[in-house]
GROMACS .gro file of C-alpha atoms in nm:
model
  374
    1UNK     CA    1   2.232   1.921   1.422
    2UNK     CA    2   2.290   1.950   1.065
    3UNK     CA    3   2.460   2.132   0.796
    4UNK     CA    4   2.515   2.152   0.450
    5UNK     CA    5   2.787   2.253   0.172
    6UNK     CA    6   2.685   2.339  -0.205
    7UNK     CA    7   2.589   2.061  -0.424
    8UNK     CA    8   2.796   2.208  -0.705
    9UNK     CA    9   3.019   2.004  -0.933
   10UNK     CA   10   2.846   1.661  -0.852
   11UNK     CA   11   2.609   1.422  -0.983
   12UNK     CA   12   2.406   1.340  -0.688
   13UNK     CA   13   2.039   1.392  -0.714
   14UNK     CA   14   1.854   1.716  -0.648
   15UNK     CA   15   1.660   1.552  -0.381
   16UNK     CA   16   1.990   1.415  -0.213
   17UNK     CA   17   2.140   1.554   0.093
   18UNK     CA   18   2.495   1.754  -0.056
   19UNK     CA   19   2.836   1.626  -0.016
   20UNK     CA   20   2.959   1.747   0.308
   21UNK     CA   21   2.635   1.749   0.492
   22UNK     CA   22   2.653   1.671   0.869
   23UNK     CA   23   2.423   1.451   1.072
   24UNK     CA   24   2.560   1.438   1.392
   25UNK     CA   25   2.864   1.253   1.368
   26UNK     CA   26   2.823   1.142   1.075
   27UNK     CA   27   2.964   1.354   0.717
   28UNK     CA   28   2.819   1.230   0.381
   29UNK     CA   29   3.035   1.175   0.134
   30UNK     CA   30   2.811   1.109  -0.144
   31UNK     CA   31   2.493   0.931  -0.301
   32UNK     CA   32   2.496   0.546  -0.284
   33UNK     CA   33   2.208   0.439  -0.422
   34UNK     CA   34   1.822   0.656  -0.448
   35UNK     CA   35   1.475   0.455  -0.467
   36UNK     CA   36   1.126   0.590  -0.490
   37UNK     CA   37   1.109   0.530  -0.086
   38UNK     CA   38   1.459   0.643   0.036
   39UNK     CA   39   1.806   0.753   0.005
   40UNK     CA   40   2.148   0.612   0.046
   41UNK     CA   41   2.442   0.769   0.149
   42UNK     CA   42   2.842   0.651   0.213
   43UNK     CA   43   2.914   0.851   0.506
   44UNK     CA   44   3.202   0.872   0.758
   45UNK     CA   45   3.161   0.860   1.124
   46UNK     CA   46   3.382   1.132   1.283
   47UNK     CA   47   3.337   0.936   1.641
   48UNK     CA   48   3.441   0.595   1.539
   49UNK     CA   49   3.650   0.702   1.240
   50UNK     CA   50   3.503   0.453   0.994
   51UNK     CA   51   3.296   0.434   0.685
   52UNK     CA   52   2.920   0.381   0.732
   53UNK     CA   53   2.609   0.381   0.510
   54UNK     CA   54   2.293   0.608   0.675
   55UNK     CA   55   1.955   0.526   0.494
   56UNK     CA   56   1.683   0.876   0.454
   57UNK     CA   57   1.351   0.828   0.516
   58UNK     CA   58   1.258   1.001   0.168
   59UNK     CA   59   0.934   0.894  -0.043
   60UNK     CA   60   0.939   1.083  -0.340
   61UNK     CA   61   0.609   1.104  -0.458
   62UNK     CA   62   0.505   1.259  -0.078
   63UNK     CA   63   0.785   1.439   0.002
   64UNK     CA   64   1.032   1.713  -0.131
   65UNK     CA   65   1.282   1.921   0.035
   66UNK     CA   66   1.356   2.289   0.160
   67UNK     CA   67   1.695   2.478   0.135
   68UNK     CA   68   1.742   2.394   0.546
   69UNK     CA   69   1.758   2.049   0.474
   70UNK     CA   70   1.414   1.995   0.628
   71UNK     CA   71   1.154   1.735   0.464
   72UNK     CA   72   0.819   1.866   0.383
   73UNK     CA   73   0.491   1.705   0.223
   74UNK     CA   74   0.408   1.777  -0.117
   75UNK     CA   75   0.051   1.779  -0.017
   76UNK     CA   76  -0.114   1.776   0.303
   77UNK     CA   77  -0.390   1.491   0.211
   78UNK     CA   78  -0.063   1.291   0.231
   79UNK     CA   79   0.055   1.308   0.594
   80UNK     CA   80  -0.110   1.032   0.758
   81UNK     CA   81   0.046   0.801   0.459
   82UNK     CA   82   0.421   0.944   0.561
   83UNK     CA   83   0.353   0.956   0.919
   84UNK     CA   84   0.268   0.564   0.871
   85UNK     CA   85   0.570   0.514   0.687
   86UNK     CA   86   0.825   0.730   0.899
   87UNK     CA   87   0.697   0.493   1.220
   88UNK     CA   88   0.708   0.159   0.994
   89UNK     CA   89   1.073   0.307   0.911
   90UNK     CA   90   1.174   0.335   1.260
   91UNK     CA   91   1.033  -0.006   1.383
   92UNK     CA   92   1.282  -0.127   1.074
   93UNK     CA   93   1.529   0.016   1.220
   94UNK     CA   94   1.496  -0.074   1.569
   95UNK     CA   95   1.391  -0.455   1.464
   96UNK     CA   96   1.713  -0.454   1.299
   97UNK     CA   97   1.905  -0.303   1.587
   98UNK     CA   98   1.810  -0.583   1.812
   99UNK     CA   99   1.908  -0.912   1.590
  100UNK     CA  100   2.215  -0.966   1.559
  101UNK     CA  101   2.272  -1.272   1.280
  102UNK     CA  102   2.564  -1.262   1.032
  103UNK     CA  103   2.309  -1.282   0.722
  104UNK     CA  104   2.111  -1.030   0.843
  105UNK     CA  105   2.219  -0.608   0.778
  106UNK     CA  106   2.299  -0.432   1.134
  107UNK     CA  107   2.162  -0.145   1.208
  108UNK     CA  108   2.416   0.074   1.415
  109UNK     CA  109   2.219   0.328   1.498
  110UNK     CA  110   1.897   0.530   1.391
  111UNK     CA  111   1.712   0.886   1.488
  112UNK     CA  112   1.512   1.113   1.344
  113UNK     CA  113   1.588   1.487   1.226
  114UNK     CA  114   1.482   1.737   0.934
  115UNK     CA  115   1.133   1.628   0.963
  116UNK     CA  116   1.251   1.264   0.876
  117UNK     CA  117   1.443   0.953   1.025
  118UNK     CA  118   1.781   0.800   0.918
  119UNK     CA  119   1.960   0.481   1.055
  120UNK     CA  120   2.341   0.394   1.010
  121UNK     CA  121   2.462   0.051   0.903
  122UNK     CA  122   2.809  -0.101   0.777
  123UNK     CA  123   2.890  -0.056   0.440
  124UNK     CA  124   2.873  -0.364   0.265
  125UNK     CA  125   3.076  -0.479  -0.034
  126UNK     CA  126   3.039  -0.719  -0.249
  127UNK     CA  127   2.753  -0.814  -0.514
  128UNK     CA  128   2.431  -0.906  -0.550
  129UNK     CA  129   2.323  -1.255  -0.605
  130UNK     CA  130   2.159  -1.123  -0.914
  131UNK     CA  131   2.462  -0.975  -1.017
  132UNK     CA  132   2.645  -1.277  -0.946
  133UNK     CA  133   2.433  -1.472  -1.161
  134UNK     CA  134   2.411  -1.274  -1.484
  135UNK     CA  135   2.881  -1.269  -1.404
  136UNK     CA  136   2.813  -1.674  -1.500
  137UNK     CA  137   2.722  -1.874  -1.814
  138UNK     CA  138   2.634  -2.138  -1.602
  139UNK     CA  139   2.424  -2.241  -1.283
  140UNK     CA  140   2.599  -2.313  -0.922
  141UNK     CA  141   2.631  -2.637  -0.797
  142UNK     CA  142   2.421  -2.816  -0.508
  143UNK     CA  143   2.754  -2.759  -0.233
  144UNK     CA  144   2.744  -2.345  -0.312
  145UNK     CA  145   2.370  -2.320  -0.272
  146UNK     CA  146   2.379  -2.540   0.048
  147UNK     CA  147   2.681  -2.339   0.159
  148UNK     CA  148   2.412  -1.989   0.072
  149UNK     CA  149   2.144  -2.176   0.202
  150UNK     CA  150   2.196  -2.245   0.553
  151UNK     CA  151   2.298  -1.905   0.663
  152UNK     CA  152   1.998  -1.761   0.482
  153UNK     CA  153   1.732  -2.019   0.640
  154UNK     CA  154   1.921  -1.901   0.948
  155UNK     CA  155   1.839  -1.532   0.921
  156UNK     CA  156   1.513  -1.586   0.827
  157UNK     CA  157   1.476  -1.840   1.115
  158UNK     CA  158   1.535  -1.509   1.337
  159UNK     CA  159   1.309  -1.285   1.229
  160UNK     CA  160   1.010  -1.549   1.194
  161UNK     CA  161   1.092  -1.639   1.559
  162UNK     CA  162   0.981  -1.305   1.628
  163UNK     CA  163   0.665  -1.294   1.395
  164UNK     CA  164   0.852  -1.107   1.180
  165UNK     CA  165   0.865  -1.169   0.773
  166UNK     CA  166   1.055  -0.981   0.529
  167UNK     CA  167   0.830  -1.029   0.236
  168UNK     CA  168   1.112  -0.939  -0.004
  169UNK     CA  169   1.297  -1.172  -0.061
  170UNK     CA  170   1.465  -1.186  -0.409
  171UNK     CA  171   1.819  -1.202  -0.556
  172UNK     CA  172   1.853  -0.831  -0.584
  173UNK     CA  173   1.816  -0.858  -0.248
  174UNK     CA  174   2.065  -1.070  -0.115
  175UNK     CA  175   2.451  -0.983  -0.104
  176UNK     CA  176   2.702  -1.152  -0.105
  177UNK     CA  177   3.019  -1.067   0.062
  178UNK     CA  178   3.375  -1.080  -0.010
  179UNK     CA  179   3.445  -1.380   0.244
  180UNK     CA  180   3.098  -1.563   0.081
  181UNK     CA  181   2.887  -1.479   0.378
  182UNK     CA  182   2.539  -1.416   0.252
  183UNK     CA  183   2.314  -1.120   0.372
  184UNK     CA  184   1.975  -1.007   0.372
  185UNK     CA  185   1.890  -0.697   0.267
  186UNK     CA  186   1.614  -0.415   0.210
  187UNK     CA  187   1.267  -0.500   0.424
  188UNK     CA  188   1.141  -0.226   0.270
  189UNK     CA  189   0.880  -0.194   0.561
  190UNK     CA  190   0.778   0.135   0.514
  191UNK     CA  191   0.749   0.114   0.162
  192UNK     CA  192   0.478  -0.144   0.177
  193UNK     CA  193   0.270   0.037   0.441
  194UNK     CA  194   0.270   0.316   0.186
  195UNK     CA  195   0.186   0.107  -0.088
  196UNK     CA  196  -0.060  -0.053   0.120
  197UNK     CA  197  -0.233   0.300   0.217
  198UNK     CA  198  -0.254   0.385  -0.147
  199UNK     CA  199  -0.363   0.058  -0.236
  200UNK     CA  200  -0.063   0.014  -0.537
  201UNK     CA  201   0.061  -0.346  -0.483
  202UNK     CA  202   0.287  -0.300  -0.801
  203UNK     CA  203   0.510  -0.079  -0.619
  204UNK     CA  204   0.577  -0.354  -0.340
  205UNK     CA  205   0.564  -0.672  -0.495
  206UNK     CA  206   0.877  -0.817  -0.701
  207UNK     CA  207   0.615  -1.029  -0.902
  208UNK     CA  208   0.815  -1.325  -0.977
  209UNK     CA  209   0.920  -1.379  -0.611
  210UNK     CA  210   0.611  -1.294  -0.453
  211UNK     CA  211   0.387  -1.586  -0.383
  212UNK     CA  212  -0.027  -1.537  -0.409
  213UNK     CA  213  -0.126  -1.511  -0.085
  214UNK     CA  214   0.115  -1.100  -0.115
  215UNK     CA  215  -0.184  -1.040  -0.304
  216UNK     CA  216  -0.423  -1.050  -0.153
  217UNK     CA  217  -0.477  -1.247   0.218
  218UNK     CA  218  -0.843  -1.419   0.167
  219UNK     CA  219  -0.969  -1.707   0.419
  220UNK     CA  220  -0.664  -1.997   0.440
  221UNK     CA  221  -0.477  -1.793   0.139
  222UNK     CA  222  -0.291  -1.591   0.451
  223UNK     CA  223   0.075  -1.519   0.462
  224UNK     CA  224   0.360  -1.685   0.695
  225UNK     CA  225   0.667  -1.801   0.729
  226UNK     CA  226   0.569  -1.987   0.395
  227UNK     CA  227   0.573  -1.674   0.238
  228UNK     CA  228   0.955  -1.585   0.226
  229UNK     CA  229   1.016  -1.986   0.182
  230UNK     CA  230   0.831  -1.974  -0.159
  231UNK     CA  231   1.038  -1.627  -0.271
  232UNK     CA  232   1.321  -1.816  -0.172
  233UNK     CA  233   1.255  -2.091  -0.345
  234UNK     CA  234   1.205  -1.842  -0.655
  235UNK     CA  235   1.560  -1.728  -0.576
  236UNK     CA  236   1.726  -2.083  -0.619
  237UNK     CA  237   1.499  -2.097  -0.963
  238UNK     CA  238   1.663  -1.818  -1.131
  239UNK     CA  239   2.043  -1.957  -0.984
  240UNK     CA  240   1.954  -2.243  -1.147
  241UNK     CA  241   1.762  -2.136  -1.435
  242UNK     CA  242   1.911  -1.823  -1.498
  243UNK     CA  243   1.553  -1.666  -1.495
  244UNK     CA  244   1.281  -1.604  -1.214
  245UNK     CA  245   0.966  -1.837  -1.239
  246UNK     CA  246   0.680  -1.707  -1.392
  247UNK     CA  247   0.441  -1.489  -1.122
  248UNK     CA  248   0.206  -1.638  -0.900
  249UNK     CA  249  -0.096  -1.504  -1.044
  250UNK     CA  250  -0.052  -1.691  -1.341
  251UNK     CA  251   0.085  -1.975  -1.177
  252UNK     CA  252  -0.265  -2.007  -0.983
  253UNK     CA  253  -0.458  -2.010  -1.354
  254UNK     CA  254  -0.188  -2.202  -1.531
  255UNK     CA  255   0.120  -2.405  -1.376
  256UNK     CA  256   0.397  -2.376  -1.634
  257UNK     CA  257   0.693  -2.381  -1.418
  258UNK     CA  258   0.818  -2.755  -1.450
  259UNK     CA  259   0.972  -2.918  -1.162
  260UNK     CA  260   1.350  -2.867  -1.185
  261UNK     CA  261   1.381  -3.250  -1.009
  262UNK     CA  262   1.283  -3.397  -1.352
  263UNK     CA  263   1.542  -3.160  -1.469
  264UNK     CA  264   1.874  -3.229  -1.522
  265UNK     CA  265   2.145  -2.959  -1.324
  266UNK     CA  266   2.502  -3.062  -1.325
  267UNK     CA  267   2.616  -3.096  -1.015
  268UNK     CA  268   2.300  -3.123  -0.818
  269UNK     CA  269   2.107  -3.428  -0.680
  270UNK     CA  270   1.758  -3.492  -0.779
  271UNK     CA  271   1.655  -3.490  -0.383
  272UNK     CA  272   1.780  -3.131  -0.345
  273UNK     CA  273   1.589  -2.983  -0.651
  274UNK     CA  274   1.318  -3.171  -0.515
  275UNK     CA  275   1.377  -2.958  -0.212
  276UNK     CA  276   1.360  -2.622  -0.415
  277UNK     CA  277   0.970  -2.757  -0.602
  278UNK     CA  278   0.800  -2.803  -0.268
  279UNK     CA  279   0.884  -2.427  -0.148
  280UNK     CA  280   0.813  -2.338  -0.471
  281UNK     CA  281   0.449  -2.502  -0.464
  282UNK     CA  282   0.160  -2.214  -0.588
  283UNK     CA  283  -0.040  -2.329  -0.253
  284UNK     CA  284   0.051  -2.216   0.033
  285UNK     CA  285  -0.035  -2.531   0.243
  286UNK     CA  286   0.162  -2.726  -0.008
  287UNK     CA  287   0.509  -2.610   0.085
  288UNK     CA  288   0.726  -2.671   0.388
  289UNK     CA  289   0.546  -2.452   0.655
  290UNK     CA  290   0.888  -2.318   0.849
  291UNK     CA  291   1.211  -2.328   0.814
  292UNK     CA  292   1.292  -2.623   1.036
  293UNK     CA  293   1.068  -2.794   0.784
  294UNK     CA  294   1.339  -2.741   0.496
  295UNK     CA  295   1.671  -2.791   0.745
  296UNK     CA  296   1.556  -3.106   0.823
  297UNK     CA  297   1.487  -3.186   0.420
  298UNK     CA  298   1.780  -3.069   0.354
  299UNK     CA  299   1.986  -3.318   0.622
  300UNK     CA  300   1.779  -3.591   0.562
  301UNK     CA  301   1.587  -3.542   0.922
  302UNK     CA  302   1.217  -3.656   0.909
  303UNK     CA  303   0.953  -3.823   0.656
  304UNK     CA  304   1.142  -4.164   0.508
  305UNK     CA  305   1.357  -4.081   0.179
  306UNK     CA  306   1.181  -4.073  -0.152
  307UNK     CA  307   1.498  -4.105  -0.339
  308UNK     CA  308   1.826  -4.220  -0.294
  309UNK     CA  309   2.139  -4.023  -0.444
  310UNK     CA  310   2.348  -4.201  -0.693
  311UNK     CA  311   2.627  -4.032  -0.609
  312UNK     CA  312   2.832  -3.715  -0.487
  313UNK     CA  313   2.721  -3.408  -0.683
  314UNK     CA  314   3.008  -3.256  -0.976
  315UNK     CA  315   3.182  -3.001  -0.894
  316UNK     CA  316   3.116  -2.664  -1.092
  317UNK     CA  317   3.305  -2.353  -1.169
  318UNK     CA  318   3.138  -2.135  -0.892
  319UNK     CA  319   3.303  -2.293  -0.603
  320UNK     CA  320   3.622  -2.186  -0.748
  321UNK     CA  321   3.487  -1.814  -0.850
  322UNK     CA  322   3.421  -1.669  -0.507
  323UNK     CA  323   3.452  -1.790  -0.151
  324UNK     CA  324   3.196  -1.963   0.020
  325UNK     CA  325   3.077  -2.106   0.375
  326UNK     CA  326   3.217  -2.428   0.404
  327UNK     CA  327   2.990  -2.647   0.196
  328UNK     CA  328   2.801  -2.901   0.307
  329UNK     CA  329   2.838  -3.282   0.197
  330UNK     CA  330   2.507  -3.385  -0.007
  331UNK     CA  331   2.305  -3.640   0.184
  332UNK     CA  332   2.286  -3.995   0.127
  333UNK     CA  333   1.926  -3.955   0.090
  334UNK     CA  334   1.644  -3.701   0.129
  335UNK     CA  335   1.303  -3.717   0.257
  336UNK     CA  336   0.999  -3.731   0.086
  337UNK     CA  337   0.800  -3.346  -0.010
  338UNK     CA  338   0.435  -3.376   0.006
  339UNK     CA  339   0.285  -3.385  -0.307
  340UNK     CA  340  -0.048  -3.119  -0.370
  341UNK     CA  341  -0.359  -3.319  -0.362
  342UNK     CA  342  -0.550  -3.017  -0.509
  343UNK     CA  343  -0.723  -3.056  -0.836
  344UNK     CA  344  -0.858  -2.715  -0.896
  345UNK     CA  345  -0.655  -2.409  -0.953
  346UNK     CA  346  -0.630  -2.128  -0.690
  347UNK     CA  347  -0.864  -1.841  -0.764
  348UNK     CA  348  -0.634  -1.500  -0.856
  349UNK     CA  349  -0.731  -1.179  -0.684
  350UNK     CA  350  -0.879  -0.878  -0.881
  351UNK     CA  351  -0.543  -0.712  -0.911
  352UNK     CA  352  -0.347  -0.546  -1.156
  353UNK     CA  353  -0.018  -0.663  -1.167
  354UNK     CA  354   0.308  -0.514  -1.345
  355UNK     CA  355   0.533  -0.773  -1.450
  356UNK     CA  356   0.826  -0.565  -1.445
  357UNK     CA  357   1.074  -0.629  -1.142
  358UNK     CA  358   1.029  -0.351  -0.861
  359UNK     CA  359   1.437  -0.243  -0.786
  360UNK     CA  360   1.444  -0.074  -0.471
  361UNK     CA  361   1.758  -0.220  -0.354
  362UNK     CA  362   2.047  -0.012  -0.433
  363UNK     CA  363   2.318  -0.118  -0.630
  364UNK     CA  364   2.742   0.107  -0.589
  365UNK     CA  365   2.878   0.201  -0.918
  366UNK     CA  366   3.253   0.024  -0.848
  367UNK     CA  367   3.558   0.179  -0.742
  368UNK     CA  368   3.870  -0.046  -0.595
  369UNK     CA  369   3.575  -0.263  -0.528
  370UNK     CA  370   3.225  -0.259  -0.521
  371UNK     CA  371   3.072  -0.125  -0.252
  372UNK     CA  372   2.668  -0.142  -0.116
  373UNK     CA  373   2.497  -0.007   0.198
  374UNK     CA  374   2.152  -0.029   0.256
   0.00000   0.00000   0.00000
């Protein structure tokens, strides 16, 4: 059962539940974070006496809201679409309910009321790997994104051992905590079956990150666990670069990312940035095809080494700026990444693409310190 207090005197979107609202057990406190798909709120659970974060089911452009808190379509040519996304939301929830992995967010617990569905999850705090990126002049070193790396492949391991992908991978979308541990955030499930039912791909796909079989799946162009390698590969581009790679559609026409292992990165072997080009590699059947595929690149398991390292990699200021999982020693050597034997670009699907990046992940104005919940 819910109930709500006046909205008065705060900033919180019209849309938003109002301060004081209770679901359950669970008061809201006030607005987090608001996307074109859902709503965040900092809540406190009167059972368990703690601070949680509960997620609304809420696409705006299908859905407003009545003065009894209830959710109602702003046209009824739209229901199927929100039906399809309330389920999608729920199996989110649930899917997230049942892993449990340190880099991946935990859903506490999740229902469905006022014509809608909500979940509860810890409150995070920290920031954003984007955020932490733009905080430094210059790139980590090879030890912090081995000590962000392993966790990560980890999580991801999880859900792709379940057939699940999350298909948003990007460094908006990755947090990182106040003891270093790396999580993944925002699925965003239910926001790409809506896109999907309306056919808008621009309001799903984070072009930059998003490889070219997200565009469109035709023949041996499908998507895998490939997929969120190749957006995570895009992630360790921008640490590095301090910019995402250009998209994939343009990739596919014209390849002007350069390989960052003819690059020179202080504090990073030439095997490990090797690493980061194959599951950055436009073809899908050119990158490493799981994530056992990278581990073992990445501790010198498998094909023979290509290179050999000269030496330890330098130290750089970010070890020293937050902590981090207990980095790992670079290897001796790494093993060889196949190289694409394809001549002929890959053909780019009829699709209209904005270049903008899609930010659906919500970002906490700071207080004592920042705080997130997804």
């Amino acid at each position: 059962m819910s109930t709500e207090v006046s909205r008065a005197h705060t900033d919180d979107p019209p849309s938003a539940l109002a301060r004081g609202t209770r679901l359950g057990e669970f008061e809201l406190l006030r607005v987090l974070g608001i996307g074109g798909f859902g709503i965040v709120y900092l809540a406190f659970d009167h059972a368990l006496e703690r601070e949680v974060a509960v997620k609304e089911y809420m696409p705006a452009t299908l859905v407003g809201r009545t003065q009894t808190l209830h959710v109602t379509l702003r046209s009824q040519s739209d229901a199927e679409t929100f039906a399809l996304g309330l389920k999608s939301f729920v199996n989110e929830a649930r899917l997230l309910a049942r892993f449990d992995h340190p880099s991946l967010l935990k859903v506490l617990r999740f229902w469905e009321a006022n014509g809608t569905a909500y979940m509860a999850m810890p409150v995070l705090r920290g920031q954003t790997l984007k955020e932490l990126r733009l905080t430094h002049k210059q790139p980590p070193d090879e030890a912090w994104m081995r000590g962000l790396l392993e966790p990560l492949l980890g999580a991801i391991g999880r859900l792709h051992s379940e057939g699940v992908y999350h298909r948003d991978i990007a460094p908006d979308n990755i947090q990182i905590e106040a003891d270093g541990r790396p999580v993944l955030l925002d699925f965003g499930a239910a926001r790409r079956v809506i896109s999907d039912k309306s056919q808008n791909l621009t309001a799903i796909l984070k072009p930059a990150y998003a490889p070219i079989e997200q565009y469109a799946e035709v023949g041996s162009v499908r998507q895998g666990p490939w997929t969120d390698l190749y957006a995570l590969g895009a992630t360790l581009y921008f640490l590095l670069v301090g910019r995402p790679p250009s998209p994939a559609t343009a990739r596919s026409v014209h390849d002007d990312v350069a390989p960052l292992s003819g690059q020179a990165f202080a504090g990073c072997s030439e095997g490990f940035l090797h690493i980061i080009d194959w599951m950055l590699a436009p073809r899908p059947s050119d990158r490493p095809q799981n994530v056992n595929a990278v581990l073992d690149a990445l501790h010198g398991r498998g094909a023979p080494p290509r290179r050999r390292v000269a030496s330890e990699p330098v130290p750089s200021q970010w070890d020293q700026t937050i902590m981090v999982p207990a980095p790992l020693k670079a290897v001796a050597a790494l093993p060889a990444v196949p190289a694409s034997t394809h001549k002929t670009p890959l053909p780019v699907p009829p699709v209209d693409v904005d270049f903008e990046d899609e930010m659906e992940t919500v970002l906490v104005p700071p207080r004592s310190g920042a705080v997130r919940g997804q």
